Coordinates of C-alpha atoms and ligand atoms in Angstrom, one line a residue:
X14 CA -16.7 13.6 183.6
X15 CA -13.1 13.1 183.6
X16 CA -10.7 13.2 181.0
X17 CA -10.8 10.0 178.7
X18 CA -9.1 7.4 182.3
X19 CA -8.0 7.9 185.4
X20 CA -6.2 5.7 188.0
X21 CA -8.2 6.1 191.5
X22 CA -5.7 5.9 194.3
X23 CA -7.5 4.6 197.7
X24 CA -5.4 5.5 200.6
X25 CA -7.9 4.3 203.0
X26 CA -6.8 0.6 201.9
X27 CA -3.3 2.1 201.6
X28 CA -3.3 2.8 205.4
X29 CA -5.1 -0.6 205.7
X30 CA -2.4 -2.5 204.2
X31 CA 0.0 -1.0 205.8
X32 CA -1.2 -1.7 209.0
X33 CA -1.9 -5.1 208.5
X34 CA 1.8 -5.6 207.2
X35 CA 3.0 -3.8 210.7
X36 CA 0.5 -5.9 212.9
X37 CA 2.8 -9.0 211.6
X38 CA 6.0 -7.7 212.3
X39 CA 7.5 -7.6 216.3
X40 CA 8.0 -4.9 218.0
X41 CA 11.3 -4.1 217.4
X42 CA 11.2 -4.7 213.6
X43 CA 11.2 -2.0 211.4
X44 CA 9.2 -2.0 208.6
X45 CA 10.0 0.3 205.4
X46 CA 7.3 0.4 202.4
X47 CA 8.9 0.0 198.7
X48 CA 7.9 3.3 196.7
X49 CA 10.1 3.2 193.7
X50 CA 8.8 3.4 190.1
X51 CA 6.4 6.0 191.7
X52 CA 5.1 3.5 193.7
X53 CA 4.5 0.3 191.3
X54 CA 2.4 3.4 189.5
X55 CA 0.2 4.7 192.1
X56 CA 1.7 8.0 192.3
X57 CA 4.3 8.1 194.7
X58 CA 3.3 11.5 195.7
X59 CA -0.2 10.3 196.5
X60 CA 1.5 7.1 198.6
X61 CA 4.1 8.9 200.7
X62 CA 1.8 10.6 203.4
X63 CA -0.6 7.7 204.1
X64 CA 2.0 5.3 204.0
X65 CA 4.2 7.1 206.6
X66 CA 0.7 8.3 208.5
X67 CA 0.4 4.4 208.8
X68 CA 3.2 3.4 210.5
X69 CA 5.9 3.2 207.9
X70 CA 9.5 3.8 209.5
X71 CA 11.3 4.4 206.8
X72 CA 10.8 4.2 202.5
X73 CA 12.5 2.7 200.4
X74 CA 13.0 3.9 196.7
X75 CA 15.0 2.7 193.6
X76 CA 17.2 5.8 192.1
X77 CA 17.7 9.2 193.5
X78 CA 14.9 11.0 191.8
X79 CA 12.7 9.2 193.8
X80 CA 14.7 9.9 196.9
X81 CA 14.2 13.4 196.1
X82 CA 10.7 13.4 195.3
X83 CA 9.7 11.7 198.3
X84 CA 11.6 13.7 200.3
X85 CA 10.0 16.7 198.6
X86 CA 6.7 15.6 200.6
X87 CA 8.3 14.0 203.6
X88 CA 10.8 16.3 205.3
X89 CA 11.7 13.8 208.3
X90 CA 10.9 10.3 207.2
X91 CA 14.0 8.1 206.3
X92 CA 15.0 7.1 203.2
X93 CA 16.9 4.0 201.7
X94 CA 17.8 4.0 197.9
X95 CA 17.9 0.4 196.9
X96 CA 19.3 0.4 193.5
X97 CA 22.5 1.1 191.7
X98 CA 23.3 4.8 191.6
X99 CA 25.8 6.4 188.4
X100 CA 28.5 8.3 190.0
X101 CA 26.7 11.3 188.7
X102 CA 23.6 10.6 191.1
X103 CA 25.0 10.3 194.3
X104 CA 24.8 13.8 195.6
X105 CA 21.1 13.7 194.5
X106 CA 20.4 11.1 196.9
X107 CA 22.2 11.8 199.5
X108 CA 21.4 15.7 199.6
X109 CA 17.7 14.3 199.8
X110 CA 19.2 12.2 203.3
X111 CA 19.0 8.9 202.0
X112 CA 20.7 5.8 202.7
X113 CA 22.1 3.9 199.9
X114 CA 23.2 0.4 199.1
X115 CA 26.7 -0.3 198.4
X116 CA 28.7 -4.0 197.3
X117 CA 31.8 -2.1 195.5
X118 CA 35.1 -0.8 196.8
X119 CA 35.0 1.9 193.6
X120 CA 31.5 2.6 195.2
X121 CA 32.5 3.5 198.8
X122 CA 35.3 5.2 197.7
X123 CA 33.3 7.4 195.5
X124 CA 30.6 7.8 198.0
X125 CA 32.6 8.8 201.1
X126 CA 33.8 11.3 198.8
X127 CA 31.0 13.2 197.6
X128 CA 29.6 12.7 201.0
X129 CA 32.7 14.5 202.6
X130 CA 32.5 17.1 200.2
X131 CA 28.7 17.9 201.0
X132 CA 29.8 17.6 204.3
X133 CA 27.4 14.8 204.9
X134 CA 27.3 11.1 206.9
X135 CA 25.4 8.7 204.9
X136 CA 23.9 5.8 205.9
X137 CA 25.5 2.6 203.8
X138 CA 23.5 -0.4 203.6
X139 CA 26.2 -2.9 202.0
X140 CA 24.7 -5.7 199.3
X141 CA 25.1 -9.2 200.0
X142 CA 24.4 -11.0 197.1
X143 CA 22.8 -14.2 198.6
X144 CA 21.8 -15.6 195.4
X145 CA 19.7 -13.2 193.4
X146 CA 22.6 -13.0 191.6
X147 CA 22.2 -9.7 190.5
X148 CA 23.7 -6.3 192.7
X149 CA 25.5 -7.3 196.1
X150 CA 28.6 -9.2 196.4
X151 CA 28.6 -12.9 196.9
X152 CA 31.7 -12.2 198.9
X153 CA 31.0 -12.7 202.8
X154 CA 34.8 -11.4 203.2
X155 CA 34.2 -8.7 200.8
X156 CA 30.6 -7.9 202.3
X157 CA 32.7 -7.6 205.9
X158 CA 35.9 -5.1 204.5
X159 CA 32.8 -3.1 202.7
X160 CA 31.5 -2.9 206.4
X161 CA 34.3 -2.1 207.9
X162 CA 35.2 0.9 205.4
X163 CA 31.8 2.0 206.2
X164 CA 32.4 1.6 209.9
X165 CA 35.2 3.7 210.6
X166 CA 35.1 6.5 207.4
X167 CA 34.3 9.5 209.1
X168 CA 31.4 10.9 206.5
X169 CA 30.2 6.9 206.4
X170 CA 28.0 5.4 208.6
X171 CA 27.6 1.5 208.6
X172 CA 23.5 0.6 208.9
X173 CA 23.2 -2.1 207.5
X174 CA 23.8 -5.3 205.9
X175 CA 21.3 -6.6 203.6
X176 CA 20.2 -9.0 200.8
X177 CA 17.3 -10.1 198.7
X178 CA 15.6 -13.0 197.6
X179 CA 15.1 -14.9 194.3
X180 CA 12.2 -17.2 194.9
X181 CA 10.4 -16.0 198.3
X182 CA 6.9 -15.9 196.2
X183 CA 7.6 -19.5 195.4
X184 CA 6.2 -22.9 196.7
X185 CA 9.0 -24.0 197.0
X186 CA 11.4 -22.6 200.4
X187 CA 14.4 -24.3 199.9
X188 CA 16.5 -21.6 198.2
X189 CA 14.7 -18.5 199.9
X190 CA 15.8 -20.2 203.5
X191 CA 19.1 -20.9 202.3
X192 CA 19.4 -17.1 200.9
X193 CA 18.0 -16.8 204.5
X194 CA 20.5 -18.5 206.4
X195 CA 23.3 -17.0 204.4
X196 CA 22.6 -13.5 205.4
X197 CA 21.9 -14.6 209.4
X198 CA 25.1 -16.3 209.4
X199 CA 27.1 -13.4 208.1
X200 CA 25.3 -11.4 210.2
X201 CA 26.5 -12.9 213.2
X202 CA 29.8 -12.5 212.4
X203 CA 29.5 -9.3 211.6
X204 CA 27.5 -8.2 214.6
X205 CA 30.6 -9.9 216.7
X206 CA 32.5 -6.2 215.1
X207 CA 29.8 -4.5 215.0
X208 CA 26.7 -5.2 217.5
X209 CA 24.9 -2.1 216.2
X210 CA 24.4 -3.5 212.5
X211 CA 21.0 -4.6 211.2
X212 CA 19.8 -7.1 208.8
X213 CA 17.3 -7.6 206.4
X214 CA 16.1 -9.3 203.7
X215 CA 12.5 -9.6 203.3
X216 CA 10.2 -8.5 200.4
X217 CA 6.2 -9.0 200.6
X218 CA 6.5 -12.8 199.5
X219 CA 9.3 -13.1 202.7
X220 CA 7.7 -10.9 205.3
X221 CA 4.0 -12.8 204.6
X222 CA 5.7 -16.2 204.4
X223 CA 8.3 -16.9 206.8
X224 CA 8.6 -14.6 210.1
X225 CA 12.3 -15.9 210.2
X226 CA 12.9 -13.6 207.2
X227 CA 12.4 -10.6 209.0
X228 CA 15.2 -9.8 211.4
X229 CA 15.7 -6.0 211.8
X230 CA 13.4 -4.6 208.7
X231 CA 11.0 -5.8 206.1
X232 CA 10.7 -4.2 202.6
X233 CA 7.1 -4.8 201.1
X234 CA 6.4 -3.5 198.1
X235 CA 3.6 -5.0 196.1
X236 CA 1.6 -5.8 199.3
X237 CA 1.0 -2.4 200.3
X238 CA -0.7 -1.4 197.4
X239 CA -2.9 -4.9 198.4
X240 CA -1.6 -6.9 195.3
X241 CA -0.8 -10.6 196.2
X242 CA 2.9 -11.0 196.2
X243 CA 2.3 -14.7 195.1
X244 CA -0.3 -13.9 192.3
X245 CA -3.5 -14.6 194.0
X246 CA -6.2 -13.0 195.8
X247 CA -5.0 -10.5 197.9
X248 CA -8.1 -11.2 200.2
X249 CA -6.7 -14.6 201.4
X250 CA -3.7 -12.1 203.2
X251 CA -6.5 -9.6 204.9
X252 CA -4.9 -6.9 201.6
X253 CA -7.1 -4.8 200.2
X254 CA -6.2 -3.0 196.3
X255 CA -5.4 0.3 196.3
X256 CA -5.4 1.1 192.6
X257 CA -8.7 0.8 190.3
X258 CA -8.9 2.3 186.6
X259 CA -11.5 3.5 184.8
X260 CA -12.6 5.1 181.6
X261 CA -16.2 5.7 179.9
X262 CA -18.1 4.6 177.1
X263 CA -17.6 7.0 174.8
X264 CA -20.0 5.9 171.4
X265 CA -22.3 2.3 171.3
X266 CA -22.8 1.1 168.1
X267 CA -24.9 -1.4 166.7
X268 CA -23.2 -4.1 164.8
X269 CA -24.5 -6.2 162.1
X270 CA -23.1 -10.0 161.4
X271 CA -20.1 -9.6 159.6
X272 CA -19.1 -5.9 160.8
X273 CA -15.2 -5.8 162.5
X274 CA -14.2 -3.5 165.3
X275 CA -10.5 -2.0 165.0
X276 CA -7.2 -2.7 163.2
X277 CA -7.2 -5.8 161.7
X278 CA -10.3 -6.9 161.8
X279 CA -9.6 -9.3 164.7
X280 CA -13.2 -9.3 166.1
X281 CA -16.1 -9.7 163.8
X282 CA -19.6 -9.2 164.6
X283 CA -21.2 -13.0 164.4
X284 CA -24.5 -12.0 165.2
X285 CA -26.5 -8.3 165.8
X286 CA -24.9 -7.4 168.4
X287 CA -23.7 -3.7 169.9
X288 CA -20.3 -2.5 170.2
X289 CA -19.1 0.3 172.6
X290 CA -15.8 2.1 172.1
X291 CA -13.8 3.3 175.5
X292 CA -11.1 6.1 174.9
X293 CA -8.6 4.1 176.8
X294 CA -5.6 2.2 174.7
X295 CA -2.2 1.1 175.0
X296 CA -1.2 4.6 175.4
X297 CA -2.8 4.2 178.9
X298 CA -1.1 1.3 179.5
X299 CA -3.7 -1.0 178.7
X300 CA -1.5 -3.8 177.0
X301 CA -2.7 -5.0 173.6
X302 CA -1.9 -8.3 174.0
X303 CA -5.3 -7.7 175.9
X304 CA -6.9 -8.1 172.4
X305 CA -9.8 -10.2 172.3
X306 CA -8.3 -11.8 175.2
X307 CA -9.3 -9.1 178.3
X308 CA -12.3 -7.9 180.1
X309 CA -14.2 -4.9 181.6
X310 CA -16.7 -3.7 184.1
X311 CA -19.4 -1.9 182.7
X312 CA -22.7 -1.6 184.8
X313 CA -21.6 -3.8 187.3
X314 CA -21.2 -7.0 183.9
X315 CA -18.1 -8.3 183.0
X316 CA -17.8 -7.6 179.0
X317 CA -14.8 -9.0 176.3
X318 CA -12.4 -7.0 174.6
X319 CA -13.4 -7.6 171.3
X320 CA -11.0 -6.5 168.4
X321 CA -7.6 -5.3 168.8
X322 CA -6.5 -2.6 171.0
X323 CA -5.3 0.4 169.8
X324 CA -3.3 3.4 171.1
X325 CA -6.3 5.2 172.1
X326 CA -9.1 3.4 172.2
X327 CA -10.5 -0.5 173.1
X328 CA -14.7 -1.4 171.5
X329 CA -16.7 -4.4 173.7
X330 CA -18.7 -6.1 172.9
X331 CA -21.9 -5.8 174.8
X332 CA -24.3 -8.5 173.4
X333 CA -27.6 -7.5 171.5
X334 CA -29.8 -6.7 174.3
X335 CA -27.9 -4.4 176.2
X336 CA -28.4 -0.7 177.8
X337 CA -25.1 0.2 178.2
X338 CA -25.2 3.8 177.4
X339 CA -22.3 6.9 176.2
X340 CA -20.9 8.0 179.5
X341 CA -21.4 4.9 181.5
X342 CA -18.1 4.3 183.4
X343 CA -15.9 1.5 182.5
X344 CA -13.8 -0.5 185.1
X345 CA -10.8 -2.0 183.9
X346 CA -8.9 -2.8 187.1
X347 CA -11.3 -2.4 190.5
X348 CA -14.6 -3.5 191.4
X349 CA -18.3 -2.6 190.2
X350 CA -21.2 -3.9 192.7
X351 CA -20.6 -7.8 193.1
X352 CA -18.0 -8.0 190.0
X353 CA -14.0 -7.4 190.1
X354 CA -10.9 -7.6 187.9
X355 CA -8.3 -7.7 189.6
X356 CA -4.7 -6.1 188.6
X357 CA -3.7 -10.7 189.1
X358 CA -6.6 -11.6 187.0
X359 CA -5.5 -8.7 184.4
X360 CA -1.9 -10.0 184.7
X361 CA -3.0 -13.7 183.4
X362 CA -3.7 -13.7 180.1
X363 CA -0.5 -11.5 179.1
X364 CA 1.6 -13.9 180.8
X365 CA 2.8 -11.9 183.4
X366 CA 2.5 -10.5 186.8
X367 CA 0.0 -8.1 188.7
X368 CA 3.4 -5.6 189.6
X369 CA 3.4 -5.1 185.7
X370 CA 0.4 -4.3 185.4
X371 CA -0.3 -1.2 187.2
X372 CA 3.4 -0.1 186.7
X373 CA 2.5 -0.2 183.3
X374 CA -0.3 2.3 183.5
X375 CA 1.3 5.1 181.9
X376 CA 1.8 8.9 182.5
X377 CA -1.2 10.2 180.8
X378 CA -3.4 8.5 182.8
X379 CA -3.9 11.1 185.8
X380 CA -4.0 9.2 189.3
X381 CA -6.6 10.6 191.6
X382 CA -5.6 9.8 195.3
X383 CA -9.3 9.3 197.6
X384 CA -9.5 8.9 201.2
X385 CA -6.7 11.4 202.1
X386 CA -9.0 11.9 205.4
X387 CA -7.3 9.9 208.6
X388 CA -9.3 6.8 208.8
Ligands
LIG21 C1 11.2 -4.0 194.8 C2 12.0 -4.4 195.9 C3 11.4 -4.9 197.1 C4 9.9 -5.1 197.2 O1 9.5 -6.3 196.7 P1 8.0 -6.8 196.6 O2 8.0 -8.1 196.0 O3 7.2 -5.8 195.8 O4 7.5 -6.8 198.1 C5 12.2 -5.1 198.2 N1 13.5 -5.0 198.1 C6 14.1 -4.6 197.0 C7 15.6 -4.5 197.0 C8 13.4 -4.3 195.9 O5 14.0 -4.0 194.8

């Protein structure tokens, strides 16, 4: 039996997923998986083979010790650092051969530099800022001089130009075309200097949605690891989830009326009843706004939370007639038989979203990658 919970990593749906992403894209459009923040907490190191075995063309990552450790496991594949980088960071990434984005003179200054110094051309991806309102400039002018520094700089290579959207997992289009429409008709300027420049813009939500999103190169994140970008099923979009946790019952208890489980006493037994403790908490990542309020897998039965969780441990309550026995395995995210929680369903009742979820699954919890086998 394994140590106390563990995160099983399927990379036989991995592959799946991305596959099915690819099979949507045309030919020509390149299609780069999202891997930062070890990939939404599936273990980037378990991630980076089957998603490049899969098709991937490229990854992208969000600082430049990700770069690094993917690179550590994929010599060749390339690499685009999405996020902000501290001067301090830059050689990191781009000794690992990654791209980066750019939206700032100081930037490209400083970048060309170190790059020069390592003796290095880097790949610059500059930020429109489309209406995100966050990194990029909302500058087309400024987005074009950025370019063109990047164009002509002798240790600068211009790839890209590139935005992201605000509201592409929404009903509602209106504001993700218009973001849309921004970037294609900068682009078309831009391409009218330089023909070689690519575009792109879409994240899951875009690339599932609206094939006009995609131009040169999609960025899904969340849908590779077969999470629903828009917070539903990830079924209806032919995605399969990658990541299932589990722990074990370790003690069942029987509880007479009037008996609490945990700090507080915010569960009390109303009837005879039996109570099993699971050495899983919010230490794992298992949020304790959970309390009375989540569910498990246990036998292939959905069971409450009951009482509050605690660092190391969660009690369920398994009703009076049960057989639930010390060592039986507990699902918290993943399927058992005909029954499944899934990381959306999770995400409901603490008010958020499935990417929180299994990002929040923290570093004790080891992550076991299965399927590593071609398939
Ligand atoms: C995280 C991220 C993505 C992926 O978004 P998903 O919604 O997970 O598909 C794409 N692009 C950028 C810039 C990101 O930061």
């Amino acid at each position: 039996m394994y140590e106390r919970a563990e995160a099983r990593i399927d990379l036989a749906a991995l592959r799946h997923n991305v596959r099915e992403l690819k099979s949507r894209l045309a030919e020509d459009v390149e299609l780069c998986p999202v891997l930062k923040a070890d990939a939404y907490g599936h273990g980037a190191l378990h991630c980076v083979g089957a998603v490049a075995e899969a098709g991937a063309d490229r990854i992208a990552v969000a600082t430049a010790k990700e770069a690094v450790l993917v690179r550590s496991v994929a010599p060749d594949i390339p690499l685009l650092v999405v996020g902000a980088l501290a001067p301090g960071e830059i050689e990191m990434a781009i000794s690992a051969g990654a791209d980066v984005a750019a939206w700032d003179p100081g930037f490209i200054a400083t970048l060309a530099e170190q790059a020069q110094a390592a003796g290095l051309v880097v790949g610059v991806h500059v930020k429109y800022d489309t209406g995100m309102g966050r990194l990029g400039t909302p500058d087309p002018e400024q987005v074009l001089e950025l370019a063109r520094t990047a164009a002509t700089h002798p240790n600068l290579r211009l790839a890209a130009i590139w935005t992201h959207f605000a509201t592409a997992d929404e009903e509602d289009t209106s504001f993700r075309d218009l973001q849309r429409d921004r970037l294609a008709e900068l682009g078309e300027r831009a391409r009218r200097e330089f023909p070689e420049v690519k575009l792109h813009a879409a994240n899951s939500a875009a690339l599932i949605g609206d094939e006009a999103c995609h131009f040169d190169l999609v960025r899904p994140g969340v849908a590779i690891y077969g999470m629903d970008p828009f917070g539903n099923d990830p079924a209806d979009h032919n995605l399969r989830p990658v990541l299932s946790f589990h722990s074990w019952v370790a003690s069942v208890r029987d509880f007479e009326p009037g008996m609490s489980a945990g700090y507080g006493r915010t569960w009390q037994a109303e009837a005879p009843t039996r109570v099993a403790a699971v050495p899983v908490g919010y230490g794992d990542g298992v949020r304790r706004g959970l309390s009375n309020r989540g569910e498990v897998l246990i036998g292939g039965r959905r069971y409450p939370i009951s009482g509050t969780v605690s660092m190391d441990n969660i009690t369920v309550d398994l009703g009076p007639d049960s057989t639930v026995r010390v060592g039986d395995e507990v699902t918290l995210i993943g399927s058992q038989g005909e029954e499944a929680i899934l990381a959306e369903q999770v995400a409901i009742p603490l008010d958020t979203i499935n990417y929180e979820v299994t990002c929040g699954i923290s570093p004790r919890v080891p992550r076991v990658g299965l399927g590593a086998q071609a398939g």
